[in-house]
C-alpha cells in the first residue's frame, strides 16, 4: 500500500507540472535545464516479426504491479513496422502547413467534432511568428525545435496526422511487443535492470529532445521508448482478463472504455514509475498531457 501511494504521488507530481504548463507558470526550481536541440533523426522503420506473447505483468512478479497490468494474457501480433523515433515537431509542422486542421477527410468523426467545437487550427501552445512557429514551454516562448518529439498532441490530432502521412498509430499490444523486443520478458527496453540517470525522465530537462541521454539502449533499436513524451496508442483502455480492482478502487475501473492508452513516459515522469508494461490513460481530447506519438506503416 505504501508503494501504491508513493507511485501515485509521482503521477500527481507530473500532473502539477502539466498544470503549471497550462497556466504559463514557471517550473519548480529543481535544477531542470532546457533540453538540448535535437539531432534530426533519419526516418526509418524497425521490422517486428509476427508472434504471440503475454501482454501485461505475470503472476508472481516481485515488483509492484498496478491493477490494470494484471494479469498477463496471451496476445497474437501480426508482423508490423514501427518508426524508430517519435513524430517530430517539424513533421507535425508540415501537417499544419498543409492545412491538416482544415481537411475533414483526415479526421475521425469524433476528432472533427472536437476540432470544430474548439475551432482548433494549430497545436496547443504554438503561435505563428512572421511565418514561423514558436511554442510555449512553461512561462517562456521558445523557437520550435524541429527535430524534437511532438508534444501536447491529443489523440485526435495524432490520428489526423497519421491519415495525412499514410501511417497509423500502434496498438497497445504492438507498442509493448516492440518495447520488449519481440515479446521478451525484459522489464525495460534495454533489459531487466533499471537504467542509468537520464535526461529523458525525472524532470532533468524542461522538455523532450532526441539528443537526450536515455536510460539505456533499447535492444530493438527504437529510440525514447521510456521518457521524452508519452505515446498515444490506438487502443481503448480496457481491463485485462481476470482484472480485479486493488485497494485504490477508483484508480482504473471508472475509466475503462472511455479513455485511451498511452505508453512510455515523459521528461516529467519519475523513472521508478515506468517500464515496458506500465499503462497510462487519458481522454482522447486531452492536450495538456506531455504526450506525442510514434507511427507504424499501414501496409504491414
PDB file of C-alpha atoms in Angstrom:
ATOM      1  CA  UNK A   1       0.000   0.000   0.000  1.00  0.00           C
ATOM      2  CA  UNK A   2       2.899   2.348   0.742  1.00  0.00           C
ATOM      3  CA  UNK A   3       4.367   1.729  -2.711  1.00  0.00           C
ATOM      4  CA  UNK A   4       0.986   2.328  -4.332  1.00  0.00           C
ATOM      5  CA  UNK A   5       0.720   5.674  -2.508  1.00  0.00           C
ATOM      6  CA  UNK A   6       4.273   6.680  -3.419  1.00  0.00           C
ATOM      7  CA  UNK A   7       3.934   5.902  -7.113  1.00  0.00           C
ATOM      8  CA  UNK A   8       0.541   7.548  -7.318  1.00  0.00           C
ATOM      9  CA  UNK A   9       2.061  10.649  -5.723  1.00  0.00           C
ATOM     10  CA  UNK A  10       4.657  10.583  -8.517  1.00  0.00           C
ATOM     11  CA  UNK A  11       1.781  10.798 -11.002  1.00  0.00           C
ATOM     12  CA  UNK A  12       0.375  13.820  -9.174  1.00  0.00           C
ATOM     13  CA  UNK A  13       3.795  15.469  -9.380  1.00  0.00           C
ATOM     14  CA  UNK A  14       3.659  15.223 -13.163  1.00  0.00           C
ATOM     15  CA  UNK A  15       0.051  16.416 -13.172  1.00  0.00           C
ATOM     16  CA  UNK A  16       1.110  19.523 -11.236  1.00  0.00           C
ATOM     17  CA  UNK A  17       3.772  20.208 -13.886  1.00  0.00           C
ATOM     18  CA  UNK A  18       1.048  19.883 -16.533  1.00  0.00           C
ATOM     19  CA  UNK A  19      -0.954  22.471 -14.598  1.00  0.00           C
ATOM     20  CA  UNK A  20       1.987  24.886 -14.487  1.00  0.00           C
ATOM     21  CA  UNK A  21       2.454  24.455 -18.243  1.00  0.00           C
ATOM     22  CA  UNK A  22      -1.262  25.051 -18.857  1.00  0.00           C
ATOM     23  CA  UNK A  23      -1.213  28.260 -16.800  1.00  0.00           C
ATOM     24  CA  UNK A  24       2.063  29.544 -18.234  1.00  0.00           C
ATOM     25  CA  UNK A  25       3.788  29.483 -14.849  1.00  0.00           C
ATOM     26  CA  UNK A  26       7.439  28.618 -14.140  1.00  0.00           C
ATOM     27  CA  UNK A  27       8.501  25.060 -13.474  1.00  0.00           C
ATOM     28  CA  UNK A  28       9.712  24.449  -9.906  1.00  0.00           C
ATOM     29  CA  UNK A  29      13.340  25.269  -9.129  1.00  0.00           C
ATOM     30  CA  UNK A  30      14.618  21.694  -9.008  1.00  0.00           C
ATOM     31  CA  UNK A  31      17.657  22.065 -11.235  1.00  0.00           C
ATOM     32  CA  UNK A  32      15.957  21.182 -14.523  1.00  0.00           C
ATOM     33  CA  UNK A  33      17.666  22.669 -17.548  1.00  0.00           C
ATOM     34  CA  UNK A  34      16.467  23.462 -21.039  1.00  0.00           C
ATOM     35  CA  UNK A  35      16.627  20.439 -23.347  1.00  0.00           C
ATOM     36  CA  UNK A  36      19.366  20.142 -25.922  1.00  0.00           C
ATOM     37  CA  UNK A  37      18.488  20.958 -29.511  1.00  0.00           C
ATOM     38  CA  UNK A  38      17.598  17.669 -31.123  1.00  0.00           C
ATOM     39  CA  UNK A  39      19.677  15.957 -33.745  1.00  0.00           C
ATOM     40  CA  UNK A  40      17.388  15.347 -36.719  1.00  0.00           C
ATOM     41  CA  UNK A  41      16.567  11.639 -36.922  1.00  0.00           C
ATOM     42  CA  UNK A  42      16.860   9.683 -40.133  1.00  0.00           C
ATOM     43  CA  UNK A  43      13.339   8.334 -40.698  1.00  0.00           C
ATOM     44  CA  UNK A  44      13.449   4.563 -40.512  1.00  0.00           C
ATOM     45  CA  UNK A  45      11.160   1.756 -39.508  1.00  0.00           C
ATOM     46  CA  UNK A  46      12.051  -1.233 -37.349  1.00  0.00           C
ATOM     47  CA  UNK A  47      10.542  -4.521 -38.501  1.00  0.00           C
ATOM     48  CA  UNK A  48       8.929  -6.863 -35.990  1.00  0.00           C
ATOM     49  CA  UNK A  49       8.004 -10.410 -36.922  1.00  0.00           C
ATOM     50  CA  UNK A  50       4.615 -11.850 -36.086  1.00  0.00           C
ATOM     51  CA  UNK A  51       4.407 -13.624 -32.754  1.00  0.00           C
ATOM     52  CA  UNK A  52       2.453 -14.421 -29.618  1.00  0.00           C
ATOM     53  CA  UNK A  53       3.379 -13.059 -26.204  1.00  0.00           C
ATOM     54  CA  UNK A  54       1.947 -12.379 -22.749  1.00  0.00           C
ATOM     55  CA  UNK A  55       0.653  -8.808 -22.659  1.00  0.00           C
ATOM     56  CA  UNK A  56       0.840  -7.403 -19.139  1.00  0.00           C
ATOM     57  CA  UNK A  57       2.501  -8.497 -15.917  1.00  0.00           C
ATOM     58  CA  UNK A  58       2.608 -12.206 -14.995  1.00  0.00           C
ATOM     59  CA  UNK A  59       1.557 -13.517 -11.601  1.00  0.00           C
ATOM     60  CA  UNK A  60       4.400 -13.918  -9.144  1.00  0.00           C
ATOM     61  CA  UNK A  61       6.220 -10.745 -10.225  1.00  0.00           C
ATOM     62  CA  UNK A  62       8.154  -9.319  -7.264  1.00  0.00           C
ATOM     63  CA  UNK A  63       7.941  -5.679  -8.359  1.00  0.00           C
ATOM     64  CA  UNK A  64       4.888  -3.569  -7.538  1.00  0.00           C
ATOM     65  CA  UNK A  65       2.062  -4.022 -10.074  1.00  0.00           C
ATOM     66  CA  UNK A  66      -0.847  -1.656 -10.737  1.00  0.00           C
ATOM     67  CA  UNK A  67      -4.208  -3.343 -11.050  1.00  0.00           C
ATOM     68  CA  UNK A  68      -4.621  -2.560 -14.745  1.00  0.00           C
ATOM     69  CA  UNK A  69      -1.465  -4.566 -15.581  1.00  0.00           C
ATOM     70  CA  UNK A  70      -2.961  -7.711 -14.015  1.00  0.00           C
ATOM     71  CA  UNK A  71      -2.648 -10.302 -15.230  1.00  0.00           C
ATOM     72  CA  UNK A  72      -0.671 -11.224 -18.305  1.00  0.00           C
ATOM     73  CA  UNK A  73      -2.782 -12.613 -21.126  1.00  0.00           C
ATOM     74  CA  UNK A  74      -1.714 -14.222 -24.430  1.00  0.00           C
ATOM     75  CA  UNK A  75      -1.954 -11.932 -27.455  1.00  0.00           C
ATOM     76  CA  UNK A  76      -1.088 -12.609 -31.078  1.00  0.00           C
ATOM     77  CA  UNK A  77       0.594  -9.829 -33.039  1.00  0.00           C
ATOM     78  CA  UNK A  78       0.878  -9.725 -36.825  1.00  0.00           C
ATOM     79  CA  UNK A  79       4.134  -8.550 -38.387  1.00  0.00           C
ATOM     80  CA  UNK A  80       4.477  -4.755 -38.309  1.00  0.00           C
ATOM     81  CA  UNK A  81       6.929  -1.915 -38.884  1.00  0.00           C
ATOM     82  CA  UNK A  82       7.322   0.809 -36.261  1.00  0.00           C
ATOM     83  CA  UNK A  83       9.112   4.129 -36.686  1.00  0.00           C
ATOM     84  CA  UNK A  84      12.321   4.187 -34.657  1.00  0.00           C
ATOM     85  CA  UNK A  85      11.640   7.667 -33.205  1.00  0.00           C
ATOM     86  CA  UNK A  86       8.540   9.606 -32.182  1.00  0.00           C
ATOM     87  CA  UNK A  87       6.983  12.012 -34.670  1.00  0.00           C
ATOM     88  CA  UNK A  88       8.879  15.302 -34.532  1.00  0.00           C
ATOM     89  CA  UNK A  89       7.642  18.859 -34.231  1.00  0.00           C
ATOM     90  CA  UNK A  90       8.981  19.560 -37.707  1.00  0.00           C
ATOM     91  CA  UNK A  91       6.985  16.677 -39.158  1.00  0.00           C
ATOM     92  CA  UNK A  92       3.875  17.944 -37.405  1.00  0.00           C
ATOM     93  CA  UNK A  93       4.538  21.486 -38.627  1.00  0.00           C
ATOM     94  CA  UNK A  94       4.361  20.195 -42.215  1.00  0.00           C
ATOM     95  CA  UNK A  95       0.959  18.688 -41.438  1.00  0.00           C
ATOM     96  CA  UNK A  96      -0.202  22.073 -40.100  1.00  0.00           C
ATOM     97  CA  UNK A  97       1.133  23.961 -43.118  1.00  0.00           C
ATOM     98  CA  UNK A  98      -0.587  21.515 -45.474  1.00  0.00           C
ATOM     99  CA  UNK A  99      -3.932  22.653 -43.997  1.00  0.00           C
ATOM    100  CA  UNK A 100      -4.198  19.465 -41.953  1.00  0.00           C
ATOM    101  CA  UNK A 101      -6.550  21.071 -39.436  1.00  0.00           C
ATOM    102  CA  UNK A 102      -8.943  22.187 -42.206  1.00  0.00           C
ATOM    103  CA  UNK A 103      -9.167  18.908 -44.132  1.00  0.00           C
ATOM    104  CA  UNK A 104     -12.220  16.984 -42.959  1.00  0.00           C
ATOM    105  CA  UNK A 105     -11.125  13.783 -44.715  1.00  0.00           C
ATOM    106  CA  UNK A 106      -8.140  13.407 -42.370  1.00  0.00           C
ATOM    107  CA  UNK A 107     -10.166  13.368 -39.164  1.00  0.00           C
ATOM    108  CA  UNK A 108     -12.296  10.794 -37.444  1.00  0.00           C
ATOM    109  CA  UNK A 109     -15.908  11.749 -36.761  1.00  0.00           C
ATOM    110  CA  UNK A 110     -15.100  12.350 -33.090  1.00  0.00           C
ATOM    111  CA  UNK A 111     -11.917  14.199 -33.959  1.00  0.00           C
ATOM    112  CA  UNK A 112     -13.609  16.545 -36.404  1.00  0.00           C
ATOM    113  CA  UNK A 113     -16.347  17.324 -33.887  1.00  0.00           C
ATOM    114  CA  UNK A 114     -13.678  18.176 -31.303  1.00  0.00           C
ATOM    115  CA  UNK A 115     -11.675  20.315 -33.781  1.00  0.00           C
ATOM    116  CA  UNK A 116     -14.797  22.172 -34.936  1.00  0.00           C
ATOM    117  CA  UNK A 117     -16.179  22.787 -31.451  1.00  0.00           C
ATOM    118  CA  UNK A 118     -12.941  24.438 -30.358  1.00  0.00           C
ATOM    119  CA  UNK A 119     -12.104  25.998 -33.749  1.00  0.00           C
ATOM    120  CA  UNK A 120      -8.672  24.376 -33.393  1.00  0.00           C
ATOM    121  CA  UNK A 121      -6.200  25.316 -36.132  1.00  0.00           C
ATOM    122  CA  UNK A 122      -2.725  24.809 -34.615  1.00  0.00           C
ATOM    123  CA  UNK A 123      -1.223  22.698 -31.820  1.00  0.00           C
ATOM    124  CA  UNK A 124      -1.638  23.679 -28.199  1.00  0.00           C
ATOM    125  CA  UNK A 125       0.886  26.309 -27.011  1.00  0.00           C
ATOM    126  CA  UNK A 126       2.078  27.066 -30.584  1.00  0.00           C
ATOM    127  CA  UNK A 127       1.811  30.532 -32.098  1.00  0.00           C
ATOM    128  CA  UNK A 128       2.652  31.901 -35.519  1.00  0.00           C
ATOM    129  CA  UNK A 129       5.556  34.351 -35.646  1.00  0.00           C
ATOM    130  CA  UNK A 130       6.289  36.001 -39.004  1.00  0.00           C
ATOM    131  CA  UNK A 131       5.526  32.841 -40.937  1.00  0.00           C
ATOM    132  CA  UNK A 132       7.246  30.552 -38.454  1.00  0.00           C
ATOM    133  CA  UNK A 133       6.092  28.887 -35.258  1.00  0.00           C
ATOM    134  CA  UNK A 134       7.123  29.295 -31.674  1.00  0.00           C
ATOM    135  CA  UNK A 135       5.994  27.153 -28.754  1.00  0.00           C
ATOM    136  CA  UNK A 136       5.457  27.983 -25.101  1.00  0.00           C
ATOM    137  CA  UNK A 137       7.463  25.972 -22.581  1.00  0.00           C
ATOM    138  CA  UNK A 138       6.081  26.774 -19.150  1.00  0.00           C
ATOM    139  CA  UNK A 139       6.345  30.605 -18.962  1.00  0.00           C
ATOM    140  CA  UNK A 140       8.649  31.169 -21.978  1.00  0.00           C
ATOM    141  CA  UNK A 141       8.117  31.179 -25.721  1.00  0.00           C
ATOM    142  CA  UNK A 142      10.869  29.217 -27.448  1.00  0.00           C
ATOM    143  CA  UNK A 143      11.848  28.600 -31.028  1.00  0.00           C
ATOM    144  CA  UNK A 144      10.303  25.400 -32.357  1.00  0.00           C
ATOM    145  CA  UNK A 145      12.818  22.551 -32.171  1.00  0.00           C
ATOM    146  CA  UNK A 146      12.011  20.889 -35.490  1.00  0.00           C
ATOM    147  CA  UNK A 147      13.713  17.611 -34.570  1.00  0.00           C
ATOM    148  CA  UNK A 148      12.299  17.300 -31.043  1.00  0.00           C
ATOM    149  CA  UNK A 149       9.401  14.931 -30.366  1.00  0.00           C
ATOM    150  CA  UNK A 150       5.962  16.418 -30.875  1.00  0.00           C
ATOM    151  CA  UNK A 151       4.376  17.178 -27.508  1.00  0.00           C
ATOM    152  CA  UNK A 152       0.912  18.253 -26.278  1.00  0.00           C
ATOM    153  CA  UNK A 153      -0.819  16.398 -29.108  1.00  0.00           C
ATOM    154  CA  UNK A 154      -4.174  14.815 -28.326  1.00  0.00           C
ATOM    155  CA  UNK A 155      -5.293  11.508 -29.775  1.00  0.00           C
ATOM    156  CA  UNK A 156      -7.495  13.243 -32.371  1.00  0.00           C
ATOM    157  CA  UNK A 157      -4.504  15.213 -33.676  1.00  0.00           C
ATOM    158  CA  UNK A 158      -2.321  12.103 -33.721  1.00  0.00           C
ATOM    159  CA  UNK A 159      -4.937  10.211 -35.738  1.00  0.00           C
ATOM    160  CA  UNK A 160      -5.333  13.087 -38.219  1.00  0.00           C
ATOM    161  CA  UNK A 161      -1.560  13.304 -38.682  1.00  0.00           C
ATOM    162  CA  UNK A 162      -1.421   9.567 -39.349  1.00  0.00           C
ATOM    163  CA  UNK A 163      -4.123   9.852 -42.024  1.00  0.00           C
ATOM    164  CA  UNK A 164      -2.177  12.711 -43.631  1.00  0.00           C
ATOM    165  CA  UNK A 165       1.111  10.776 -43.530  1.00  0.00           C
ATOM    166  CA  UNK A 166      -0.497   7.486 -44.667  1.00  0.00           C
ATOM    167  CA  UNK A 167       0.614   5.855 -41.427  1.00  0.00           C
ATOM    168  CA  UNK A 168      -1.195   4.578 -38.325  1.00  0.00           C
ATOM    169  CA  UNK A 169      -0.819   4.508 -34.556  1.00  0.00           C
ATOM    170  CA  UNK A 170       0.426   1.292 -32.951  1.00  0.00           C
ATOM    171  CA  UNK A 171      -1.941  -0.758 -30.878  1.00  0.00           C
ATOM    172  CA  UNK A 172      -1.147  -1.111 -27.199  1.00  0.00           C
ATOM    173  CA  UNK A 173      -0.063  -4.721 -27.792  1.00  0.00           C
ATOM    174  CA  UNK A 174       2.248  -3.706 -30.647  1.00  0.00           C
ATOM    175  CA  UNK A 175       3.831  -0.982 -28.521  1.00  0.00           C
ATOM    176  CA  UNK A 176       4.575  -3.383 -25.658  1.00  0.00           C
ATOM    177  CA  UNK A 177       5.733  -6.123 -28.027  1.00  0.00           C
ATOM    178  CA  UNK A 178       8.185  -3.666 -29.595  1.00  0.00           C
ATOM    179  CA  UNK A 179       9.378  -2.315 -26.224  1.00  0.00           C
ATOM    180  CA  UNK A 180      10.053  -5.901 -25.183  1.00  0.00           C
ATOM    181  CA  UNK A 181      11.969  -6.525 -28.439  1.00  0.00           C
ATOM    182  CA  UNK A 182       9.523  -9.036 -29.822  1.00  0.00           C
ATOM    183  CA  UNK A 183       7.829 -10.096 -26.613  1.00  0.00           C
ATOM    184  CA  UNK A 184      10.800 -10.956 -24.374  1.00  0.00           C
ATOM    185  CA  UNK A 185      10.334 -10.985 -20.608  1.00  0.00           C
ATOM    186  CA  UNK A 186      12.504  -7.871 -20.118  1.00  0.00           C
ATOM    187  CA  UNK A 187      11.112  -5.239 -17.776  1.00  0.00           C
ATOM    188  CA  UNK A 188      12.752  -2.384 -19.692  1.00  0.00           C
ATOM    189  CA  UNK A 189      13.620  -1.901 -23.389  1.00  0.00           C
ATOM    190  CA  UNK A 190      17.305  -2.481 -22.571  1.00  0.00           C
ATOM    191  CA  UNK A 191      16.940  -5.446 -20.159  1.00  0.00           C
ATOM    192  CA  UNK A 192      15.828  -6.254 -16.620  1.00  0.00           C
ATOM    193  CA  UNK A 193      17.945  -3.825 -14.601  1.00  0.00           C
ATOM    194  CA  UNK A 194      16.912  -0.192 -14.019  1.00  0.00           C
ATOM    195  CA  UNK A 195      18.553   2.248 -16.397  1.00  0.00           C
ATOM    196  CA  UNK A 196      21.186   4.900 -15.867  1.00  0.00           C
ATOM    197  CA  UNK A 197      20.334   8.513 -14.920  1.00  0.00           C
ATOM    198  CA  UNK A 198      18.682  10.044 -17.956  1.00  0.00           C
ATOM    199  CA  UNK A 199      17.858  13.433 -19.439  1.00  0.00           C
ATOM    200  CA  UNK A 200      14.624  11.894 -20.760  1.00  0.00           C
ATOM    201  CA  UNK A 201      12.975  11.282 -17.347  1.00  0.00           C
ATOM    202  CA  UNK A 202      12.771  12.685 -13.801  1.00  0.00           C
ATOM    203  CA  UNK A 203      12.475  16.359 -14.882  1.00  0.00           C
ATOM    204  CA  UNK A 204      16.195  16.606 -15.569  1.00  0.00           C
ATOM    205  CA  UNK A 205      15.162  18.803 -18.524  1.00  0.00           C
ATOM    206  CA  UNK A 206      12.159  21.042 -19.165  1.00  0.00           C
ATOM    207  CA  UNK A 207      11.209  19.283 -22.378  1.00  0.00           C
ATOM    208  CA  UNK A 208      11.899  16.343 -24.662  1.00  0.00           C
ATOM    209  CA  UNK A 209      14.861  16.058 -27.015  1.00  0.00           C
ATOM    210  CA  UNK A 210      16.008  13.349 -29.403  1.00  0.00           C
ATOM    211  CA  UNK A 211      19.524  14.199 -28.247  1.00  0.00           C
ATOM    212  CA  UNK A 212      18.670  13.310 -24.650  1.00  0.00           C
ATOM    213  CA  UNK A 213      20.774  10.780 -22.784  1.00  0.00           C
ATOM    214  CA  UNK A 214      18.489   7.750 -22.489  1.00  0.00           C
ATOM    215  CA  UNK A 215      18.299   5.318 -19.529  1.00  0.00           C
ATOM    216  CA  UNK A 216      19.600   2.560 -21.792  1.00  0.00           C
ATOM    217  CA  UNK A 217      19.824   1.477 -25.416  1.00  0.00           C
ATOM    218  CA  UNK A 218      16.732  -0.456 -26.484  1.00  0.00           C
ATOM    219  CA  UNK A 219      17.576  -3.904 -27.814  1.00  0.00           C
ATOM    220  CA  UNK A 220      15.216  -3.289 -30.735  1.00  0.00           C
ATOM    221  CA  UNK A 221      16.979  -0.103 -31.854  1.00  0.00           C
ATOM    222  CA  UNK A 222      13.942   2.051 -31.045  1.00  0.00           C
ATOM    223  CA  UNK A 223      14.578   5.487 -29.529  1.00  0.00           C
ATOM    224  CA  UNK A 224      12.969   7.031 -26.419  1.00  0.00           C
ATOM    225  CA  UNK A 225      10.590   4.193 -25.633  1.00  0.00           C
ATOM    226  CA  UNK A 226      10.780   5.263 -21.977  1.00  0.00           C
ATOM    227  CA  UNK A 227      10.938   9.005 -21.476  1.00  0.00           C
ATOM    228  CA  UNK A 228      10.705  12.047 -23.706  1.00  0.00           C
ATOM    229  CA  UNK A 229       6.956  12.097 -24.367  1.00  0.00           C
ATOM    230  CA  UNK A 230       4.087   9.776 -23.555  1.00  0.00           C
ATOM    231  CA  UNK A 231       2.955   7.974 -26.696  1.00  0.00           C
ATOM    232  CA  UNK A 232      -0.658   7.535 -27.742  1.00  0.00           C
ATOM    233  CA  UNK A 233      -1.787   4.135 -28.951  1.00  0.00           C
ATOM    234  CA  UNK A 234      -4.927   3.302 -30.917  1.00  0.00           C
ATOM    235  CA  UNK A 235      -6.237   1.087 -28.094  1.00  0.00           C
ATOM    236  CA  UNK A 236      -9.071   1.972 -25.722  1.00  0.00           C
ATOM    237  CA  UNK A 237      -8.234   1.491 -22.057  1.00  0.00           C
ATOM    238  CA  UNK A 238      -9.842  -1.842 -21.176  1.00  0.00           C
ATOM    239  CA  UNK A 239      -9.294  -4.376 -18.376  1.00  0.00           C
ATOM    240  CA  UNK A 240      -7.130  -7.427 -18.899  1.00  0.00           C
ATOM    241  CA  UNK A 241      -8.715 -10.835 -18.370  1.00  0.00           C
ATOM    242  CA  UNK A 242      -9.226 -11.506 -14.677  1.00  0.00           C
ATOM    243  CA  UNK A 243      -8.957  -7.834 -13.663  1.00  0.00           C
ATOM    244  CA  UNK A 244      -9.896  -7.002 -10.086  1.00  0.00           C
ATOM    245  CA  UNK A 245      -9.524  -3.532  -8.529  1.00  0.00           C
ATOM    246  CA  UNK A 246      -6.810  -3.001  -5.948  1.00  0.00           C
ATOM    247  CA  UNK A 247      -7.295  -1.035  -2.685  1.00  0.00           C
ATOM    248  CA  UNK A 248      -7.487   2.245  -4.621  1.00  0.00           C
ATOM    249  CA  UNK A 249     -10.626   1.079  -6.419  1.00  0.00           C
ATOM    250  CA  UNK A 250     -11.054   4.260  -8.446  1.00  0.00           C
ATOM    251  CA  UNK A 251      -7.571   4.134  -9.995  1.00  0.00           C
ATOM    252  CA  UNK A 252      -8.538   2.210 -13.143  1.00  0.00           C
ATOM    253  CA  UNK A 253     -12.055   0.815 -13.105  1.00  0.00           C
ATOM    254  CA  UNK A 254     -14.069   4.040 -13.679  1.00  0.00           C
ATOM    255  CA  UNK A 255     -12.023   4.913 -16.785  1.00  0.00           C
ATOM    256  CA  UNK A 256     -12.326   1.708 -18.785  1.00  0.00           C
ATOM    257  CA  UNK A 257     -13.747   2.119 -22.313  1.00  0.00           C
ATOM    258  CA  UNK A 258     -13.793   5.956 -22.258  1.00  0.00           C
ATOM    259  CA  UNK A 259     -10.036   6.593 -22.071  1.00  0.00           C
ATOM    260  CA  UNK A 260      -7.219   5.546 -24.422  1.00  0.00           C
ATOM    261  CA  UNK A 261      -3.864   4.010 -23.577  1.00  0.00           C
ATOM    262  CA  UNK A 262      -0.562   5.878 -23.652  1.00  0.00           C
ATOM    263  CA  UNK A 263       2.757   4.193 -23.083  1.00  0.00           C
ATOM    264  CA  UNK A 264       6.345   5.082 -22.289  1.00  0.00           C
ATOM    265  CA  UNK A 265       6.649   8.136 -20.025  1.00  0.00           C
ATOM    266  CA  UNK A 266       7.677  11.768 -20.486  1.00  0.00           C
ATOM    267  CA  UNK A 267      10.544  14.020 -19.455  1.00  0.00           C
ATOM    268  CA  UNK A 268       8.461  14.827 -16.342  1.00  0.00           C
ATOM    269  CA  UNK A 269       7.793  11.194 -15.338  1.00  0.00           C
ATOM    270  CA  UNK A 270       9.639   9.567 -12.460  1.00  0.00           C
ATOM    271  CA  UNK A 271      11.888   6.774 -13.717  1.00  0.00           C
ATOM    272  CA  UNK A 272      10.848   4.457 -10.874  1.00  0.00           C
ATOM    273  CA  UNK A 273       7.286   4.515 -12.201  1.00  0.00           C
ATOM    274  CA  UNK A 274       7.584   3.415 -15.825  1.00  0.00           C
ATOM    275  CA  UNK A 275       8.562   0.180 -17.521  1.00  0.00           C
ATOM    276  CA  UNK A 276       7.560  -1.852 -20.579  1.00  0.00           C
ATOM    277  CA  UNK A 277       4.185  -2.894 -19.150  1.00  0.00           C
ATOM    278  CA  UNK A 278       3.092   0.353 -17.471  1.00  0.00           C
ATOM    279  CA  UNK A 279      -0.205   1.727 -18.791  1.00  0.00           C
ATOM    280  CA  UNK A 280      -1.179   5.390 -18.748  1.00  0.00           C
ATOM    281  CA  UNK A 281      -4.627   6.512 -19.909  1.00  0.00           C
ATOM    282  CA  UNK A 282      -6.356   9.763 -20.819  1.00  0.00           C
ATOM    283  CA  UNK A 283      -9.424  11.012 -22.653  1.00  0.00           C
ATOM    284  CA  UNK A 284      -8.734  11.449 -26.383  1.00  0.00           C
ATOM    285  CA  UNK A 285      -9.152  15.245 -26.387  1.00  0.00           C
ATOM    286  CA  UNK A 286      -6.537  15.964 -23.683  1.00  0.00           C
ATOM    287  CA  UNK A 287      -3.750  18.241 -24.963  1.00  0.00           C
ATOM    288  CA  UNK A 288      -2.245  19.221 -21.626  1.00  0.00           C
ATOM    289  CA  UNK A 289      -0.501  15.860 -21.275  1.00  0.00           C
ATOM    290  CA  UNK A 290       3.214  15.728 -22.158  1.00  0.00           C
ATOM    291  CA  UNK A 291       2.197  13.385 -24.962  1.00  0.00           C
ATOM    292  CA  UNK A 292       3.241  12.720 -28.528  1.00  0.00           C
ATOM    293  CA  UNK A 293       3.170   9.576 -30.616  1.00  0.00           C
ATOM    294  CA  UNK A 294       5.067   7.329 -32.990  1.00  0.00           C
ATOM    295  CA  UNK A 295       3.666   5.674 -36.088  1.00  0.00           C
ATOM    296  CA  UNK A 296       3.562   2.316 -37.828  1.00  0.00           C
ATOM    297  CA  UNK A 297       3.459   1.512 -41.538  1.00  0.00           C
ATOM    298  CA  UNK A 298      -0.092   0.825 -42.741  1.00  0.00           C
ATOM    299  CA  UNK A 299       0.859  -1.947 -45.143  1.00  0.00           C
ATOM    300  CA  UNK A 300       2.345  -4.280 -42.526  1.00  0.00           C
TER     301      UNK A 300
END
